[in-house]
Amino acid sequence: MTRPAAIVGTGQTVHVSRREDVNIPEMVREAAGRALEEAGLAWKDVDAVVAGSAPEIFEGVNNPENWIGPAVGASGKPVMRIHTGGTAGASATIAGYYHVVSGLFDVVLVVAYEKLSDGVAQYGLSACYDPLWDRDFAWGAPGLAGLQATQYLARHAPEVREEHGAMVAVKNRKNALLNPCAQLRKEITVEEVMASAPVASPLKLLDCCPTSDGAAALVIAEGRRARKMVRKPAWFAGVGACSESPYVPHVDMAYPESCVRAAQQAYQAAWVYQPYRELDVAEVYEAFSFQELIWTEALGLCRPGEGARLVESGATALDGEFPVNPSGGVLSANPIGASAMIRQIEAAMQVMGSAGEHQVPGVRKALAHSWGGAIQFSTVTVFADEI
C-alpha cells in the first residue's frame, strides 16, 4: 500500500550560457538551498538524496553524484544517481517519489543539473553513436529533431507548415520574458524565425533551444508532513515512464509510442479521462519548436495533426484556453540534465500558485512531460492541488 506524496519546495538557478563564478557542486547547492528554504527545512532534515544528470561526457566528470553529494548535505545518507538522457531530471523526481510513497523515506531532496559550458555537448551527442546503424541521428540532437520534424510535416501537410513551428518559438520566447530564470528573454517574430540561419531542415536557428548552465531541485515529503510544511503542496496525482528502442524500423518519431504510453499511465493513476478538459496547464519538453506540436498530440491534448491548429488559434498561449509552456519552455533554457525536472518544477509551481508573473490563474491540475535519448525515453507527471 502506498501513501500520498507532494512537492513542498522548489528551487532553480538562473539559467545562462556560462556560469564562470561557480563549479557544479556550488551551482547545485544554490538550487537545493532554495528548495529547502521554501519547504522550511534544513539540510539535516533530508532523509535521502536523488541526483539526475545527463552523460558525464558533457562536463567531463565521472560519477558526478560523488562530487555534488557533500555539497547538498548528502554525506552519510543514501544517494542515488539517475541517468536517462534528457529525461534524467524527471526520472530522478519519479525515483524520489517512489522513495517516499513506498514508506522508505519521509523527506527526499532531488537535484538535477547541467554545466554545458564545461564541455562540448554536440561531441557527446554524436561521438557515442555507431556510424552505420545510427547515421540517421549521429549528427547530434538538431539532426535527429530535423528528421522528426520532416516526418511530422510530411504526414500532415499542407495543414501543418513550417510557420507553425515558428509560432511555437514566438509564443514560448514571449512567455520567457516573464520568467526570471529563463536564458533567452527576447521577443521574436514569425518572420525572424523563418529568416534565421538553417540548422537541420526544416529547423532554423530560432527553432532551436540554447545550451545552458543551470541546476534545479525539489523536496518531496509524505502526506502528513507535506500538509504541515506548506499551505498548498503540489500532490503527485500520477506518474508515467516508458521507453522504446530507437532501432526498430517502425518507431514513429512523429507520434512516439513511449510518450503515448507514459501519458496513459499517468492519466490512469490521476483519473484523467479528457486531458484537455481536466488539466489546466502543461509544461512539455520542446527543445525544438515542432516538438511542442508533436507532444500535444501524443499526450492526447488534441488529435493527430491538430497541434498546429491549437497554437495558431492562441489556445496554448499564456492567456489561452490551455496554456502550454508558460515558463518559456526548453526553447528558452536547456541545462539538459535539469530540463526535465524544470518542467516538473514549473508545473508544480502552477499548482502551488507560486509561478510569479507567468502564473496561470486557477490551476488545479498540471502536466509535466519530458523526452530523452533518441526520442525513446518519455516521462509524464500529473500534479494536483488536492488528493
Short mmCIF file of C-alpha atoms in Angstrom, two decimals:
data_model
loop_
_atom_site.label_atom_id
_atom_site.label_comp_id
_atom_site.label_asym_id
_atom_site.label_seq_id
_atom_site.Cartn_x
_atom_site.Cartn_y
_atom_site.Cartn_z
CA MET A 1 0.00 0.00 0.00
CA THR A 2 1.37 3.40 -0.97
CA ARG A 3 0.89 6.74 0.72
CA PRO A 4 0.45 10.22 -0.76
CA ALA A 5 3.44 12.44 -1.53
CA ALA A 6 3.83 16.04 -2.61
CA ILE A 7 6.38 18.59 -3.69
CA VAL A 8 6.80 21.08 -0.84
CA GLY A 9 9.74 23.12 -2.09
CA THR A 10 11.34 24.01 -5.41
CA GLY A 11 14.50 25.83 -6.41
CA GLN A 12 16.22 26.86 -9.62
CA THR A 13 19.30 28.82 -10.54
CA VAL A 14 19.18 31.45 -13.24
CA HIS A 15 19.94 29.58 -16.47
CA VAL A 16 22.64 31.18 -18.60
CA SER A 17 25.06 30.17 -21.34
CA ARG A 18 28.06 30.17 -18.98
CA ARG A 19 28.46 30.21 -15.18
CA GLU A 20 32.09 31.06 -14.55
CA ASP A 21 31.52 32.06 -10.92
CA VAL A 22 30.69 28.55 -9.65
CA ASN A 23 31.63 24.93 -10.19
CA ILE A 24 29.00 22.19 -10.47
CA PRO A 25 28.60 21.41 -6.72
CA GLU A 26 28.27 25.12 -5.91
CA MET A 27 25.68 25.58 -8.63
CA VAL A 28 23.65 22.57 -7.46
CA ARG A 29 23.83 23.79 -3.85
CA GLU A 30 22.23 27.10 -4.91
CA ALA A 31 19.14 25.34 -6.25
CA ALA A 32 18.97 22.83 -3.37
CA GLY A 33 19.22 25.58 -0.77
CA ARG A 34 16.32 27.46 -2.34
CA ALA A 35 14.16 24.33 -2.41
CA LEU A 36 14.85 23.57 1.25
CA GLU A 37 14.22 27.18 2.24
CA GLU A 38 10.84 27.14 0.53
CA ALA A 39 9.96 23.93 2.38
CA GLY A 40 11.16 25.38 5.69
CA LEU A 41 13.74 22.63 6.12
CA ALA A 42 17.43 22.40 6.99
CA TRP A 43 19.94 20.09 5.32
CA LYS A 44 19.74 17.71 8.32
CA ASP A 45 16.01 17.17 7.77
CA VAL A 46 16.55 15.32 4.50
CA ASP A 47 16.44 11.52 4.65
CA ALA A 48 17.88 10.75 1.21
CA VAL A 49 19.07 12.42 -1.99
CA VAL A 50 18.41 11.56 -5.63
CA ALA A 51 20.55 13.20 -8.32
CA GLY A 52 19.80 13.39 -12.02
CA SER A 53 22.33 14.31 -14.68
CA ALA A 54 22.97 13.72 -18.35
CA PRO A 55 26.03 11.86 -19.74
CA GLU A 56 29.28 12.56 -17.90
CA ILE A 57 30.95 13.47 -21.19
CA PHE A 58 29.02 16.73 -21.23
CA GLU A 59 31.12 18.03 -18.34
CA GLY A 60 33.98 15.54 -18.25
CA VAL A 61 33.30 14.38 -14.67
CA ASN A 62 32.85 10.73 -13.77
CA ASN A 63 30.44 9.69 -11.01
CA PRO A 64 29.17 13.26 -10.51
CA GLU A 65 26.96 12.26 -7.60
CA ASN A 66 30.12 11.74 -5.52
CA TRP A 67 31.12 15.32 -6.30
CA ILE A 68 27.82 17.03 -5.56
CA GLY A 69 26.76 14.77 -2.66
CA PRO A 70 28.61 16.61 0.11
CA ALA A 71 27.52 19.97 -1.34
CA VAL A 72 23.84 19.10 -0.84
CA GLY A 73 24.14 17.60 2.62
CA ALA A 74 24.16 14.00 1.46
CA SER A 75 27.18 12.85 3.47
CA GLY A 76 26.25 9.72 5.39
CA LYS A 77 22.86 9.49 3.68
CA PRO A 78 21.55 7.27 0.87
CA VAL A 79 22.28 8.75 -2.56
CA MET A 80 21.02 7.50 -5.92
CA ARG A 81 22.02 8.84 -9.31
CA ILE A 82 19.63 8.62 -12.27
CA HIS A 83 20.70 8.93 -15.91
CA THR A 84 18.12 8.55 -18.69
CA GLY A 85 19.36 11.13 -21.17
CA GLY A 86 17.16 14.20 -21.47
CA THR A 87 14.59 12.71 -19.09
CA ALA A 88 17.17 12.37 -16.29
CA GLY A 89 15.76 15.19 -14.17
CA ALA A 90 12.19 13.91 -14.38
CA SER A 91 13.28 10.30 -13.84
CA ALA A 92 15.11 11.43 -10.71
CA THR A 93 11.93 13.07 -9.42
CA ILE A 94 9.94 9.93 -10.12
CA ALA A 95 12.56 7.86 -8.25
CA GLY A 96 12.31 10.30 -5.32
CA TYR A 97 8.53 9.99 -5.44
CA TYR A 98 8.76 6.19 -5.12
CA HIS A 99 11.26 6.58 -2.28
CA VAL A 100 8.55 8.43 -0.36
CA VAL A 101 5.31 6.67 -1.33
CA SER A 102 6.92 3.30 -0.57
CA GLY A 103 7.42 4.38 3.03
CA LEU A 104 11.21 4.04 2.79
CA PHE A 105 11.82 7.77 3.47
CA ASP A 106 9.69 10.71 4.62
CA VAL A 107 11.61 13.60 3.04
CA VAL A 108 13.72 13.32 -0.10
CA LEU A 109 15.76 16.01 -1.83
CA VAL A 110 16.02 15.63 -5.62
CA VAL A 111 18.58 17.63 -7.59
CA ALA A 112 19.48 17.87 -11.28
CA TYR A 113 21.92 19.98 -13.20
CA GLU A 114 23.96 20.64 -16.31
CA LYS A 115 27.02 22.81 -16.90
CA LEU A 116 27.33 22.56 -20.64
CA SER A 117 29.94 25.31 -20.80
CA ASP A 118 32.41 22.87 -19.20
CA GLY A 119 32.24 20.52 -22.19
CA VAL A 120 31.05 20.18 -25.78
CA ALA A 121 27.51 18.82 -25.83
CA GLN A 122 27.42 18.04 -29.55
CA TYR A 123 30.51 15.86 -29.23
CA GLY A 124 28.83 13.83 -26.54
CA LEU A 125 25.64 13.57 -28.58
CA SER A 126 27.43 12.48 -31.75
CA ALA A 127 30.61 10.55 -30.95
CA CYS A 128 28.87 7.84 -28.92
CA TYR A 129 26.82 6.54 -31.87
CA ASP A 130 27.62 3.82 -34.38
CA PRO A 131 28.41 5.48 -37.74
CA LEU A 132 26.42 2.87 -39.69
CA TRP A 133 23.38 1.92 -37.64
CA ASP A 134 22.94 5.35 -36.08
CA ARG A 135 23.73 7.52 -39.09
CA ASP A 136 20.22 9.00 -39.13
CA PHE A 137 20.81 10.77 -35.82
CA ALA A 138 24.56 10.57 -35.15
CA TRP A 139 24.90 14.17 -36.21
CA GLY A 140 23.55 15.43 -32.92
CA ALA A 141 20.19 16.40 -31.47
CA PRO A 142 19.35 19.01 -34.18
CA GLY A 143 19.78 16.37 -36.90
CA LEU A 144 17.53 13.96 -35.06
CA ALA A 145 14.90 16.64 -34.38
CA GLY A 146 15.09 17.79 -38.00
CA LEU A 147 14.32 14.23 -39.10
CA GLN A 148 11.43 14.12 -36.63
CA ALA A 149 10.03 17.45 -37.88
CA THR A 150 10.37 16.34 -41.51
CA GLN A 151 8.41 13.18 -40.79
CA TYR A 152 5.73 15.19 -39.00
CA LEU A 153 5.39 17.78 -41.78
CA ALA A 154 5.26 15.12 -44.48
CA ARG A 155 2.42 13.38 -42.68
CA HIS A 156 0.28 16.44 -42.00
CA ALA A 157 0.99 18.83 -44.89
CA PRO A 158 -0.48 21.10 -46.13
CA GLU A 159 -2.43 21.74 -42.90
CA VAL A 160 0.84 21.93 -40.96
CA ARG A 161 3.54 24.27 -42.29
CA GLU A 162 6.98 25.41 -41.17
CA GLU A 163 5.38 28.62 -39.94
CA HIS A 164 3.57 26.66 -37.23
CA GLY A 165 6.89 25.72 -35.68
CA ALA A 166 7.83 29.40 -35.79
CA MET A 167 4.59 30.25 -33.96
CA VAL A 168 5.63 27.93 -31.11
CA ALA A 169 9.02 29.64 -30.85
CA VAL A 170 7.40 33.10 -30.81
CA LYS A 171 4.89 32.09 -28.12
CA ASN A 172 7.43 30.48 -25.81
CA ARG A 173 10.04 33.22 -26.11
CA LYS A 174 7.33 35.74 -25.26
CA ASN A 175 6.40 33.70 -22.17
CA ALA A 176 10.07 33.62 -21.14
CA LEU A 177 10.03 37.40 -20.75
CA LEU A 178 8.03 36.78 -17.54
CA ASN A 179 10.35 34.04 -16.21
CA PRO A 180 13.40 35.38 -14.32
CA CYS A 181 15.18 32.01 -14.62
CA ALA A 182 14.95 31.78 -18.42
CA GLN A 183 18.08 32.26 -20.50
CA LEU A 184 16.59 33.65 -23.72
CA ARG A 185 14.32 36.52 -22.80
CA LYS A 186 13.78 38.37 -26.05
CA GLU A 187 10.58 38.68 -28.06
CA ILE A 188 10.82 37.44 -31.65
CA THR A 189 8.51 37.30 -34.68
CA VAL A 190 7.48 34.54 -37.06
CA GLU A 191 9.31 36.39 -39.83
CA GLU A 192 12.52 36.44 -37.79
CA VAL A 193 12.28 32.72 -37.09
CA MET A 194 11.71 31.89 -40.74
CA ALA A 195 14.63 34.09 -41.82
CA SER A 196 17.10 32.75 -39.23
CA ALA A 197 20.02 30.56 -40.27
CA PRO A 198 19.29 26.94 -41.29
CA VAL A 199 20.38 24.25 -38.82
CA ALA A 200 18.83 20.93 -39.88
CA SER A 201 15.96 21.27 -42.33
CA PRO A 202 13.27 22.29 -41.58
CA LEU A 203 14.75 23.63 -38.33
CA LYS A 204 16.26 27.08 -38.25
CA LEU A 205 18.32 28.71 -35.54
CA LEU A 206 15.36 30.29 -33.74
CA ASP A 207 13.51 26.95 -33.82
CA CYS A 208 16.23 25.53 -31.54
CA CYS A 209 16.99 25.64 -27.82
CA PRO A 210 20.18 27.18 -26.41
CA THR A 211 22.90 25.38 -24.45
CA SER A 212 22.71 26.34 -20.79
CA ASP A 213 24.33 26.12 -17.40
CA GLY A 214 21.82 25.62 -14.61
CA ALA A 215 20.52 23.50 -11.77
CA ALA A 216 17.16 22.62 -10.25
CA ALA A 217 15.99 20.97 -7.04
CA LEU A 218 12.79 19.94 -5.31
CA VAL A 219 11.76 18.48 -1.98
CA ILE A 220 9.27 15.62 -1.78
CA ALA A 221 7.52 14.85 1.51
CA GLU A 222 4.99 12.25 2.63
CA GLY A 223 1.40 13.38 3.03
CA ARG A 224 1.08 14.30 6.70
CA ARG A 225 4.34 16.22 6.80
CA ALA A 226 3.62 17.91 3.48
CA ARG A 227 0.37 19.40 4.79
CA LYS A 228 2.23 20.93 7.74
CA MET A 229 5.15 22.32 5.73
CA VAL A 230 3.41 24.48 3.14
CA ARG A 231 -0.02 25.96 2.63
CA LYS A 232 -0.52 24.43 -0.79
CA PRO A 233 1.61 21.40 -1.73
CA ALA A 234 1.73 20.06 -5.30
CA TRP A 235 0.48 16.50 -4.93
CA PHE A 236 1.66 13.71 -7.21
CA ALA A 237 -1.56 12.54 -8.85
CA GLY A 238 0.01 10.26 -11.44
CA VAL A 239 3.38 9.38 -12.96
CA GLY A 240 4.26 7.50 -16.10
CA ALA A 241 7.50 6.45 -17.76
CA CYS A 242 8.11 4.41 -20.88
CA SER A 243 10.95 3.65 -23.25
CA GLU A 244 11.17 2.09 -26.68
CA SER A 245 14.07 1.05 -28.88
CA PRO A 246 15.41 3.70 -31.25
CA TYR A 247 16.50 1.00 -33.71
CA VAL A 248 13.19 -0.64 -34.60
CA PRO A 249 12.08 0.33 -38.13
CA HIS A 250 8.51 1.00 -37.07
CA VAL A 251 9.42 3.62 -34.42
CA ASP A 252 7.22 6.63 -35.10
CA MET A 253 9.06 9.81 -34.15
CA ALA A 254 6.12 11.97 -35.23
CA TYR A 255 3.83 10.18 -32.75
CA PRO A 256 6.11 8.37 -30.26
CA GLU A 257 4.53 5.34 -28.62
CA SER A 258 6.65 5.86 -25.49
CA CYS A 259 5.04 9.28 -24.97
CA VAL A 260 1.54 7.93 -25.59
CA ARG A 261 2.02 5.09 -23.11
CA ALA A 262 3.67 7.23 -20.44
CA ALA A 263 0.73 9.63 -20.66
CA GLN A 264 -1.76 6.77 -20.38
CA GLN A 265 -0.02 5.51 -17.23
CA ALA A 266 -0.08 8.95 -15.60
CA TYR A 267 -3.67 9.69 -16.64
CA GLN A 268 -4.90 6.36 -15.34
CA ALA A 269 -3.31 6.96 -11.95
CA ALA A 270 -4.64 10.53 -11.83
CA TRP A 271 -8.13 9.56 -13.02
CA VAL A 272 -7.82 11.85 -16.02
CA TYR A 273 -10.01 10.85 -18.96
CA GLN A 274 -10.17 14.03 -21.04
CA PRO A 275 -6.77 15.72 -20.66
CA TYR A 276 -7.59 18.94 -22.48
CA ARG A 277 -10.66 19.50 -20.29
CA GLU A 278 -9.44 18.09 -16.98
CA LEU A 279 -5.93 19.55 -16.92
CA ASP A 280 -5.28 23.28 -16.72
CA VAL A 281 -1.73 23.75 -17.99
CA ALA A 282 1.16 21.74 -19.45
CA GLU A 283 4.94 22.03 -19.45
CA VAL A 284 6.33 19.93 -22.31
CA TYR A 285 9.95 19.34 -23.30
CA GLU A 286 10.25 21.16 -26.64
CA ALA A 287 13.95 21.51 -27.31
CA PHE A 288 12.91 22.26 -30.89
CA SER A 289 9.78 24.16 -31.90
CA PHE A 290 7.96 21.43 -33.84
CA GLN A 291 8.18 19.12 -30.86
CA GLU A 292 5.53 21.07 -28.96
CA LEU A 293 3.05 20.27 -31.75
CA ILE A 294 4.02 16.59 -31.67
CA TRP A 295 3.85 16.28 -27.88
CA THR A 296 0.44 17.96 -27.54
CA GLU A 297 -0.90 15.32 -29.91
CA ALA A 298 0.87 12.32 -28.34
CA LEU A 299 -0.22 13.49 -24.88
CA GLY A 300 -3.85 13.41 -26.01
CA LEU A 301 -4.42 17.16 -25.71
CA CYS A 302 -5.65 17.13 -29.32
CA ARG A 303 -5.95 14.69 -32.21
CA PRO A 304 -3.01 13.89 -34.51
CA GLY A 305 -2.41 16.76 -36.91
CA GLU A 306 -4.26 19.30 -34.75
CA GLY A 307 -1.29 20.62 -32.76
CA ALA A 308 -0.73 23.32 -35.37
CA ARG A 309 -4.34 24.44 -35.14
CA LEU A 310 -4.02 24.74 -31.36
CA VAL A 311 -1.02 27.07 -31.46
CA GLU A 312 -2.41 29.08 -34.37
CA SER A 313 -5.70 29.62 -32.54
CA GLY A 314 -3.95 31.02 -29.48
CA ALA A 315 -5.33 28.26 -27.24
CA THR A 316 -1.85 27.37 -25.96
CA ALA A 317 -0.81 30.98 -25.25
CA LEU A 318 -0.30 32.15 -21.68
CA ASP A 319 -3.79 33.68 -21.68
CA GLY A 320 -5.30 30.93 -23.83
CA GLU A 321 -7.74 28.15 -23.02
CA PHE A 322 -4.94 25.65 -22.34
CA PRO A 323 -1.54 27.28 -21.76
CA VAL A 324 1.46 25.21 -22.83
CA ASN A 325 4.92 26.14 -21.55
CA PRO A 326 4.05 29.34 -19.67
CA SER A 327 7.66 29.33 -18.39
CA GLY A 328 9.06 29.71 -21.89
CA GLY A 329 9.95 26.03 -22.06
CA VAL A 330 13.17 24.36 -23.12
CA LEU A 331 13.33 26.69 -26.12
CA SER A 332 14.24 29.42 -23.65
CA ALA A 333 16.67 27.48 -21.40
CA ASN A 334 18.15 23.99 -21.69
CA PRO A 335 20.51 22.76 -18.95
CA ILE A 336 19.96 19.25 -20.31
CA GLY A 337 20.23 17.15 -17.15
CA ALA A 338 17.89 19.53 -15.31
CA SER A 339 15.47 20.46 -18.11
CA ALA A 340 13.03 17.62 -17.49
CA MET A 341 12.91 18.40 -13.77
CA ILE A 342 12.34 22.07 -14.55
CA ARG A 343 9.20 21.05 -16.43
CA GLN A 344 8.00 19.32 -13.24
CA ILE A 345 9.01 22.26 -11.06
CA GLU A 346 7.18 24.71 -13.30
CA ALA A 347 4.06 22.52 -13.35
CA ALA A 348 4.21 22.14 -9.56
CA MET A 349 4.64 25.90 -9.13
CA GLN A 350 1.49 26.46 -11.18
CA VAL A 351 -0.44 24.19 -8.81
CA MET A 352 1.14 25.83 -5.74
CA GLY A 353 0.34 29.30 -7.12
CA SER A 354 3.98 30.36 -6.88
CA ALA A 355 4.89 30.85 -10.56
CA GLY A 356 5.05 34.64 -10.29
CA GLU A 357 4.44 36.67 -13.42
CA HIS A 358 3.85 33.60 -15.59
CA GLN A 359 1.28 32.13 -13.18
CA VAL A 360 -1.87 30.84 -14.87
CA PRO A 361 -4.96 31.68 -12.77
CA GLY A 362 -6.89 28.87 -11.09
CA VAL A 363 -4.62 25.91 -11.85
CA ARG A 364 -5.77 22.74 -10.10
CA LYS A 365 -4.06 20.09 -12.23
CA ALA A 366 -0.87 20.47 -14.25
CA LEU A 367 1.09 18.17 -16.54
CA ALA A 368 4.86 17.87 -16.98
CA HIS A 369 6.41 15.93 -19.87
CA SER A 370 9.92 15.07 -20.97
CA TRP A 371 11.74 13.10 -23.65
CA GLY A 372 15.30 11.83 -23.90
CA GLY A 373 17.81 9.74 -25.79
CA ALA A 374 16.91 9.21 -29.44
CA ILE A 375 13.29 10.11 -28.61
CA GLN A 376 12.81 6.70 -27.00
CA PHE A 377 12.51 7.80 -23.34
CA SER A 378 9.36 9.57 -22.15
CA THR A 379 8.01 10.63 -18.76
CA VAL A 380 4.73 12.25 -17.77
CA THR A 381 3.81 13.61 -14.33
CA VAL A 382 0.45 14.99 -13.24
CA PHE A 383 0.26 17.28 -10.21
CA ALA A 384 -2.90 18.28 -8.37
CA ASP A 385 -3.82 20.78 -5.68
CA GLU A 386 -5.53 18.10 -3.62
CA ILE A 387 -5.62 14.34 -3.41
#
